[in-house]
mmCIF file of C-alpha atoms in Angstrom:
data_model
loop_
_atom_site.group_PDB
_atom_site.id
_atom_site.type_symbol
_atom_site.label_atom_id
_atom_site.label_comp_id
_atom_site.label_asym_id
_atom_site.label_seq_id
_atom_site.Cartn_x
_atom_site.Cartn_y
_atom_site.Cartn_z
ATOM 1 C CA MET A 1 -10.352 26.057 9.947
ATOM 2 C CA ARG A 2 -10.731 26.801 6.243
ATOM 3 C CA GLU A 3 -8.620 29.516 4.709
ATOM 4 C CA LEU A 4 -9.175 30.018 1.010
ATOM 5 C CA THR A 5 -6.321 32.522 1.050
ATOM 6 C CA ARG A 6 -3.976 29.527 1.048
ATOM 7 C CA TRP A 7 -4.819 29.065 -2.626
ATOM 8 C CA ILE A 8 -2.402 30.509 -5.175
ATOM 9 C CA ASP A 9 -4.238 31.364 -8.379
ATOM 10 C CA LEU A 10 -2.239 30.735 -11.531
ATOM 11 C CA GLU A 11 -3.238 30.658 -15.177
ATOM 12 C CA GLY A 12 -1.540 27.365 -15.952
ATOM 13 C CA ALA A 13 -2.206 25.279 -12.814
ATOM 14 C CA VAL A 14 -5.392 24.917 -10.788
ATOM 15 C CA ASN A 15 -4.489 23.032 -7.584
ATOM 16 C CA VAL A 16 -1.797 25.241 -6.073
ATOM 17 C CA ARG A 17 -1.804 26.147 -2.402
ATOM 18 C CA ASP A 18 0.415 27.044 0.527
ATOM 19 C CA LEU A 19 1.084 24.588 3.349
ATOM 20 C CA GLY A 20 1.235 27.598 5.661
ATOM 21 C CA GLY A 21 -1.543 28.882 7.861
ATOM 22 C CA LEU A 22 -2.541 25.494 9.312
ATOM 23 C CA PRO A 23 -2.960 24.990 13.072
ATOM 24 C CA THR A 24 -0.361 23.074 15.073
ATOM 25 C CA HIS A 25 -0.530 21.060 18.276
ATOM 26 C CA ASP A 26 1.014 23.857 20.334
ATOM 27 C CA GLY A 27 -1.500 26.468 19.219
ATOM 28 C CA ASP A 28 0.675 28.042 16.548
ATOM 29 C CA ARG A 29 0.294 27.859 12.758
ATOM 30 C CA THR A 30 2.549 26.660 9.983
ATOM 31 C CA ARG A 31 4.484 29.398 8.223
ATOM 32 C CA ARG A 32 3.287 30.749 4.908
ATOM 33 C CA GLY A 33 5.455 31.127 1.853
ATOM 34 C CA ARG A 34 7.752 28.196 2.663
ATOM 35 C CA ILE A 35 6.269 25.089 0.971
ATOM 36 C CA PHE A 36 3.652 24.988 -1.762
ATOM 37 C CA ARG A 37 1.860 22.020 -3.323
ATOM 38 C CA SER A 38 0.560 21.821 -6.877
ATOM 39 C CA ASP A 39 -0.789 19.873 -9.796
ATOM 40 C CA ASN A 40 1.129 19.532 -13.065
ATOM 41 C CA LEU A 41 3.219 22.558 -14.025
ATOM 42 C CA GLN A 42 3.351 22.002 -17.787
ATOM 43 C CA GLY A 43 0.918 24.824 -18.567
ATOM 44 C CA LEU A 44 2.514 27.609 -16.543
ATOM 45 C CA THR A 45 2.535 30.943 -18.337
ATOM 46 C CA PRO A 46 5.394 33.454 -18.241
ATOM 47 C CA GLY A 47 3.301 35.402 -15.739
ATOM 48 C CA ASP A 48 2.932 32.326 -13.538
ATOM 49 C CA VAL A 49 6.681 31.740 -13.597
ATOM 50 C CA ALA A 50 7.322 35.378 -12.718
ATOM 51 C CA LEU A 51 4.924 35.151 -9.776
ATOM 52 C CA LEU A 52 6.390 31.919 -8.430
ATOM 53 C CA VAL A 53 10.062 32.706 -8.950
ATOM 54 C CA GLY A 54 9.957 36.444 -8.415
ATOM 55 C CA GLU A 55 7.253 37.287 -5.891
ATOM 56 C CA LEU A 56 7.140 33.955 -4.033
ATOM 57 C CA SER A 57 10.894 33.216 -4.224
ATOM 58 C CA LEU A 58 10.473 29.666 -5.493
ATOM 59 C CA ARG A 59 13.860 27.955 -5.527
ATOM 60 C CA ASN A 60 13.200 24.194 -5.278
ATOM 61 C CA VAL A 61 10.704 22.113 -7.243
ATOM 62 C CA VAL A 62 10.073 18.512 -6.152
ATOM 63 C CA ASP A 63 8.620 16.640 -9.132
ATOM 64 C CA LEU A 64 7.028 13.350 -8.063
ATOM 65 C CA ARG A 65 6.010 12.288 -11.559
ATOM 66 C CA SER A 66 7.336 9.070 -13.005
ATOM 67 C CA ASN A 67 10.008 8.918 -15.670
ATOM 68 C CA ALA A 68 7.287 8.029 -18.172
ATOM 69 C CA GLU A 69 5.223 11.074 -17.265
ATOM 70 C CA VAL A 70 8.154 13.435 -17.618
ATOM 71 C CA SER A 71 9.032 11.864 -20.955
ATOM 72 C CA LEU A 72 5.467 12.095 -22.259
ATOM 73 C CA GLU A 73 4.525 15.465 -20.798
ATOM 74 C CA GLY A 74 7.853 17.273 -20.781
ATOM 75 C CA PRO A 75 9.773 18.894 -17.931
ATOM 76 C CA GLY A 76 7.771 22.138 -17.746
ATOM 77 C CA PRO A 77 8.545 25.868 -18.036
ATOM 78 C CA LEU A 78 10.147 26.183 -14.612
ATOM 79 C CA THR A 79 13.096 24.139 -15.821
ATOM 80 C CA GLN A 80 14.062 27.190 -17.851
ATOM 81 C CA ALA A 81 14.301 29.380 -14.743
ATOM 82 C CA PRO A 82 17.977 29.440 -13.671
ATOM 83 C CA GLU A 83 17.034 30.296 -10.083
ATOM 84 C CA VAL A 84 15.085 27.057 -9.609
ATOM 85 C CA ARG A 85 16.614 23.715 -8.674
ATOM 86 C CA HIS A 86 14.660 20.607 -9.729
ATOM 87 C CA HIS A 87 14.436 17.347 -7.783
ATOM 88 C CA HIS A 88 12.829 14.583 -9.862
ATOM 89 C CA LEU A 89 11.860 11.806 -7.451
ATOM 90 C CA THR A 90 9.411 9.272 -8.796
ATOM 91 C CA LEU A 91 7.340 7.328 -6.271
ATOM 92 C CA PHE A 92 6.773 4.398 -8.611
ATOM 93 C CA ALA A 93 8.938 1.324 -9.019
ATOM 94 C CA GLU A 94 10.487 0.948 -12.455
ATOM 95 C CA GLY A 95 8.177 -0.868 -14.824
ATOM 96 C CA GLY A 96 5.006 0.153 -13.018
ATOM 97 C CA ARG A 97 2.128 2.120 -14.434
ATOM 98 C CA HIS A 98 2.789 5.779 -14.601
ATOM 99 C CA THR A 99 -0.124 8.092 -13.872
ATOM 100 C CA ASP A 100 -1.224 10.095 -10.883
ATOM 101 C CA VAL A 101 -4.851 9.002 -11.027
ATOM 102 C CA GLU A 102 -4.293 5.275 -10.551
ATOM 103 C CA ALA A 103 -4.835 5.414 -6.805
ATOM 104 C CA ASP A 104 -8.528 5.640 -7.631
ATOM 105 C CA THR A 105 -8.592 2.973 -10.321
ATOM 106 C CA ILE A 106 -6.344 0.155 -9.126
ATOM 107 C CA ASP A 107 -7.648 -3.390 -9.332
ATOM 108 C CA GLY A 108 -6.411 -4.625 -5.977
ATOM 109 C CA ASP A 109 -2.861 -5.547 -6.927
ATOM 110 C CA ARG A 110 -1.499 -2.746 -4.753
ATOM 111 C CA VAL A 111 -2.362 -3.447 -1.121
ATOM 112 C CA LEU A 112 -0.933 -2.736 2.264
ATOM 113 C CA PRO A 113 2.347 -4.636 2.525
ATOM 114 C CA TRP A 114 1.234 -6.213 5.814
ATOM 115 C CA ALA A 115 -2.432 -6.890 4.996
ATOM 116 C CA GLU A 116 -4.472 -9.297 2.937
ATOM 117 C CA ARG A 117 -6.156 -8.002 -0.198
ATOM 118 C CA ALA A 118 -9.295 -6.079 0.695
ATOM 119 C CA PRO A 119 -12.082 -5.189 -1.728
ATOM 120 C CA ASP A 120 -13.220 -1.924 -0.172
ATOM 121 C CA GLU A 121 -12.283 1.375 -1.797
ATOM 122 C CA GLU A 122 -10.667 2.771 1.336
ATOM 123 C CA LEU A 123 -7.990 0.111 1.526
ATOM 124 C CA ARG A 124 -7.524 0.145 -2.235
ATOM 125 C CA VAL A 125 -6.591 3.818 -2.209
ATOM 126 C CA THR A 126 -4.520 3.788 0.946
ATOM 127 C CA GLY A 127 -2.871 0.580 -0.227
ATOM 128 C CA PHE A 128 -1.651 2.479 -3.230
ATOM 129 C CA TYR A 129 -0.316 5.172 -0.890
ATOM 130 C CA PHE A 130 1.644 2.573 1.042
ATOM 131 C CA GLY A 131 2.982 1.398 -2.295
ATOM 132 C CA TYR A 132 4.854 4.695 -2.545
ATOM 133 C CA LEU A 133 6.531 3.999 0.794
ATOM 134 C CA ARG A 134 7.194 0.358 -0.021
ATOM 135 C CA ASP A 135 8.529 0.867 -3.535
ATOM 136 C CA ARG A 136 10.404 4.152 -3.171
ATOM 137 C CA PRO A 137 11.333 4.968 0.430
ATOM 138 C CA ASP A 138 14.449 6.621 -0.981
ATOM 139 C CA SER A 139 12.344 9.063 -2.984
ATOM 140 C CA VAL A 140 10.032 9.794 -0.050
ATOM 141 C CA VAL A 141 12.947 10.717 2.218
ATOM 142 C CA ALA A 142 14.767 12.674 -0.494
ATOM 143 C CA ALA A 143 11.607 14.590 -1.406
ATOM 144 C CA LEU A 144 11.006 15.648 2.188
ATOM 145 C CA ARG A 145 14.621 16.745 2.522
ATOM 146 C CA ALA A 146 14.307 18.853 -0.624
ATOM 147 C CA MET A 147 11.080 20.387 0.664
ATOM 148 C CA ALA A 148 12.932 21.403 3.844
ATOM 149 C CA LEU A 149 15.755 23.235 2.060
ATOM 150 C CA ASP A 150 15.995 26.840 3.221
ATOM 151 C CA ASP A 151 17.264 28.719 0.155
ATOM 152 C CA GLY A 152 13.800 29.938 -0.855
ATOM 153 C CA ALA A 153 10.324 28.488 -1.215
ATOM 154 C CA ALA A 154 9.807 24.872 -2.287
ATOM 155 C CA LEU A 155 6.989 23.385 -4.346
ATOM 156 C CA VAL A 156 6.024 19.706 -4.496
ATOM 157 C CA HIS A 157 3.848 18.434 -7.328
ATOM 158 C CA CYS A 158 2.748 15.447 -9.370
ATOM 159 C CA ALA A 159 0.002 15.428 -12.024
ATOM 160 C CA ALA A 160 -3.253 16.080 -10.170
ATOM 161 C CA GLY A 161 -1.535 17.265 -6.998
ATOM 162 C CA LYS A 162 -3.776 14.867 -5.118
ATOM 163 C CA ASP A 163 -2.289 11.472 -4.230
ATOM 164 C CA ARG A 164 1.502 11.551 -4.400
ATOM 165 C CA THR A 165 1.582 15.233 -3.499
ATOM 166 C CA GLY A 166 -1.056 14.597 -0.825
ATOM 167 C CA VAL A 167 1.032 11.938 0.870
ATOM 168 C CA LEU A 168 4.236 14.019 0.873
ATOM 169 C CA SER A 169 2.366 17.096 2.080
ATOM 170 C CA ALA A 170 0.786 15.100 4.904
ATOM 171 C CA LEU A 171 4.170 13.775 5.998
ATOM 172 C CA ALA A 172 5.732 17.252 5.916
ATOM 173 C CA LEU A 173 2.887 18.735 7.950
ATOM 174 C CA GLU A 174 3.114 15.881 10.445
ATOM 175 C CA LEU A 175 6.822 16.562 10.921
ATOM 176 C CA ALA A 176 6.079 20.252 11.455
ATOM 177 C CA GLY A 177 3.583 19.489 14.212
ATOM 178 C CA ALA A 178 0.356 20.279 12.373
ATOM 179 C CA THR A 179 -2.756 18.770 13.895
ATOM 180 C CA ARG A 180 -4.252 15.711 12.251
ATOM 181 C CA GLU A 181 -7.408 17.697 11.615
ATOM 182 C CA ALA A 182 -5.364 20.272 9.689
ATOM 183 C CA ILE A 183 -3.554 17.582 7.703
ATOM 184 C CA VAL A 184 -6.862 15.995 6.721
ATOM 185 C CA GLU A 185 -8.276 19.392 5.817
ATOM 186 C CA ASP A 186 -5.361 20.123 3.541
ATOM 187 C CA TYR A 187 -5.712 16.727 1.875
ATOM 188 C CA VAL A 188 -9.417 17.057 1.100
ATOM 189 C CA ALA A 189 -9.089 20.675 -0.074
ATOM 190 C CA THR A 190 -8.063 19.340 -3.489
ATOM 191 C CA GLY A 191 -11.703 18.319 -3.886
ATOM 192 C CA GLU A 192 -12.623 21.995 -4.167
ATOM 193 C CA ARG A 193 -10.735 22.136 -7.457
ATOM 194 C CA LEU A 194 -11.460 18.600 -8.654
ATOM 195 C CA GLU A 195 -13.481 19.498 -11.743
ATOM 196 C CA LEU A 196 -10.809 21.922 -12.909
ATOM 197 C CA ILE A 197 -8.071 19.357 -12.246
ATOM 198 C CA LEU A 198 -9.840 16.632 -14.207
ATOM 199 C CA LYS A 199 -10.558 19.007 -17.085
ATOM 200 C CA ARG A 200 -6.864 19.828 -17.328
ATOM 201 C CA LEU A 201 -5.735 16.207 -17.181
ATOM 202 C CA ARG A 202 -8.301 15.085 -19.755
ATOM 203 C CA GLY A 203 -6.561 17.410 -22.188
ATOM 204 C CA SER A 204 -3.529 15.122 -22.069
ATOM 205 C CA ASP A 205 -3.236 11.729 -23.760
ATOM 206 C CA THR A 206 -1.077 10.641 -20.830
ATOM 207 C CA TYR A 207 -3.936 10.792 -18.327
ATOM 208 C CA ARG A 208 -7.198 10.755 -20.267
ATOM 209 C CA GLY A 209 -7.671 6.999 -20.387
ATOM 210 C CA ASP A 210 -7.267 6.486 -16.650
ATOM 211 C CA LEU A 211 -9.589 9.372 -15.846
ATOM 212 C CA ASP A 212 -12.351 8.307 -18.216
ATOM 213 C CA SER A 213 -12.479 4.802 -16.777
ATOM 214 C CA ARG A 214 -14.569 5.944 -13.767
ATOM 215 C CA PRO A 215 -16.967 8.739 -12.757
ATOM 216 C CA ALA A 216 -15.378 12.017 -11.739
ATOM 217 C CA ASP A 217 -16.538 11.732 -8.120
ATOM 218 C CA ASP A 218 -14.578 8.496 -7.720
ATOM 219 C CA HIS A 219 -11.408 10.583 -7.957
ATOM 220 C CA ARG A 220 -12.373 12.799 -5.016
ATOM 221 C CA PRO A 221 -9.934 12.774 -2.063
ATOM 222 C CA ARG A 222 -11.864 11.631 0.999
ATOM 223 C CA ALA A 223 -10.834 12.277 4.576
ATOM 224 C CA ARG A 224 -10.900 8.601 5.510
ATOM 225 C CA TYR A 225 -8.200 7.797 2.944
ATOM 226 C CA ILE A 226 -5.519 9.937 4.537
ATOM 227 C CA GLU A 227 -6.811 9.125 8.043
ATOM 228 C CA GLN A 228 -6.370 5.422 7.308
ATOM 229 C CA PHE A 229 -2.902 5.992 5.868
ATOM 230 C CA LEU A 230 -1.694 7.942 8.908
ATOM 231 C CA GLY A 231 -3.499 5.629 11.318
ATOM 232 C CA VAL A 232 -1.705 2.532 10.065
ATOM 233 C CA LEU A 233 1.634 4.346 10.314
ATOM 234 C CA ASP A 234 0.702 5.100 13.922
ATOM 235 C CA GLU A 235 -0.138 1.478 14.645
ATOM 236 C CA ARG A 236 2.791 -0.102 12.853
ATOM 237 C CA PHE A 237 5.621 2.377 13.359
ATOM 238 C CA GLY A 238 4.553 4.681 16.160
ATOM 239 C CA GLY A 239 3.727 7.365 13.604
ATOM 240 C CA PRO A 240 5.141 8.710 10.329
ATOM 241 C CA LEU A 241 8.361 9.724 12.076
ATOM 242 C CA GLY A 242 8.929 6.119 13.122
ATOM 243 C CA TRP A 243 8.670 4.924 9.529
ATOM 244 C CA LEU A 244 10.925 7.704 8.286
ATOM 245 C CA THR A 245 13.534 6.976 10.947
ATOM 246 C CA GLN A 246 13.711 3.373 9.765
ATOM 247 C CA HIS A 247 14.577 4.686 6.310
ATOM 248 C CA GLY A 248 17.375 7.085 7.170
ATOM 249 C CA TRP A 249 15.535 10.180 8.356
ATOM 250 C CA THR A 250 17.438 11.898 11.167
ATOM 251 C CA ALA A 251 16.786 14.299 14.020
ATOM 252 C CA SER A 252 18.536 16.965 11.951
ATOM 253 C CA ASP A 253 16.094 16.335 9.112
ATOM 254 C CA THR A 254 13.162 16.789 11.480
ATOM 255 C CA ALA A 255 14.680 19.995 12.816
ATOM 256 C CA ALA A 256 15.105 21.280 9.262
ATOM 257 C CA MET A 257 11.434 20.645 8.437
ATOM 258 C CA HIS A 258 10.354 22.223 11.712
ATOM 259 C CA THR A 259 12.475 25.272 10.941
ATOM 260 C CA ARG A 260 11.062 25.365 7.431
ATOM 261 C CA LEU A 261 7.401 25.320 8.346
ATOM 262 C CA ARG A 262 7.413 26.770 11.838
ATOM 263 C CA ASP A 263 10.309 29.069 12.748
#
């Protein structure tokens, strides 16, 4: 299932889409207009802000960028909208590198916490994803709780809207009962906008160096990356919910996400 209507076209962001409209295990679909995902929001125009806050009732923004990114790039125009509540929840440990594109360029230092170092690209990328869970389980849980708030639409973003945002979106969709096929589809959909995303990020000193270190296609989100990530959670914890439960996630939290994306 591929629904281009999930995309939200803005002037100042290029990787914005709705987590609604995706098939679920019980034959339903996730609800539209509840949770959006995006790349960096620094370039939003007044028209973009009016669309998000006015027409789409955006009320909660979950910013997964690091402290360094926010300091270097700035907080973004939505921070000036009094209707919008901001939740800044970095997924990096203090003192770590700070950009969104590193999941494609790491040198092997970030690996699965329960595995030996592996040279293949698949484990390098998913190892970085597990680094988010290892280093900042508090931020992962808090971000999902903010995404499930019911006082208007929520939007989760990082820089490219690909890795950090991809992991949190996958976890939210899993909690809402989306099929694995749908979760993978949503993850790889960023590839449709990859050239535009990279063009935007190369305009920033914060990200240009990391991006230029490898060919553009090396930054493409591939289905096997998110499949591996979810598969290891299945094997080690009985699924994403098992991992979340070990880190303070409750049945009430799951019900809130289900209500958010389904009811």
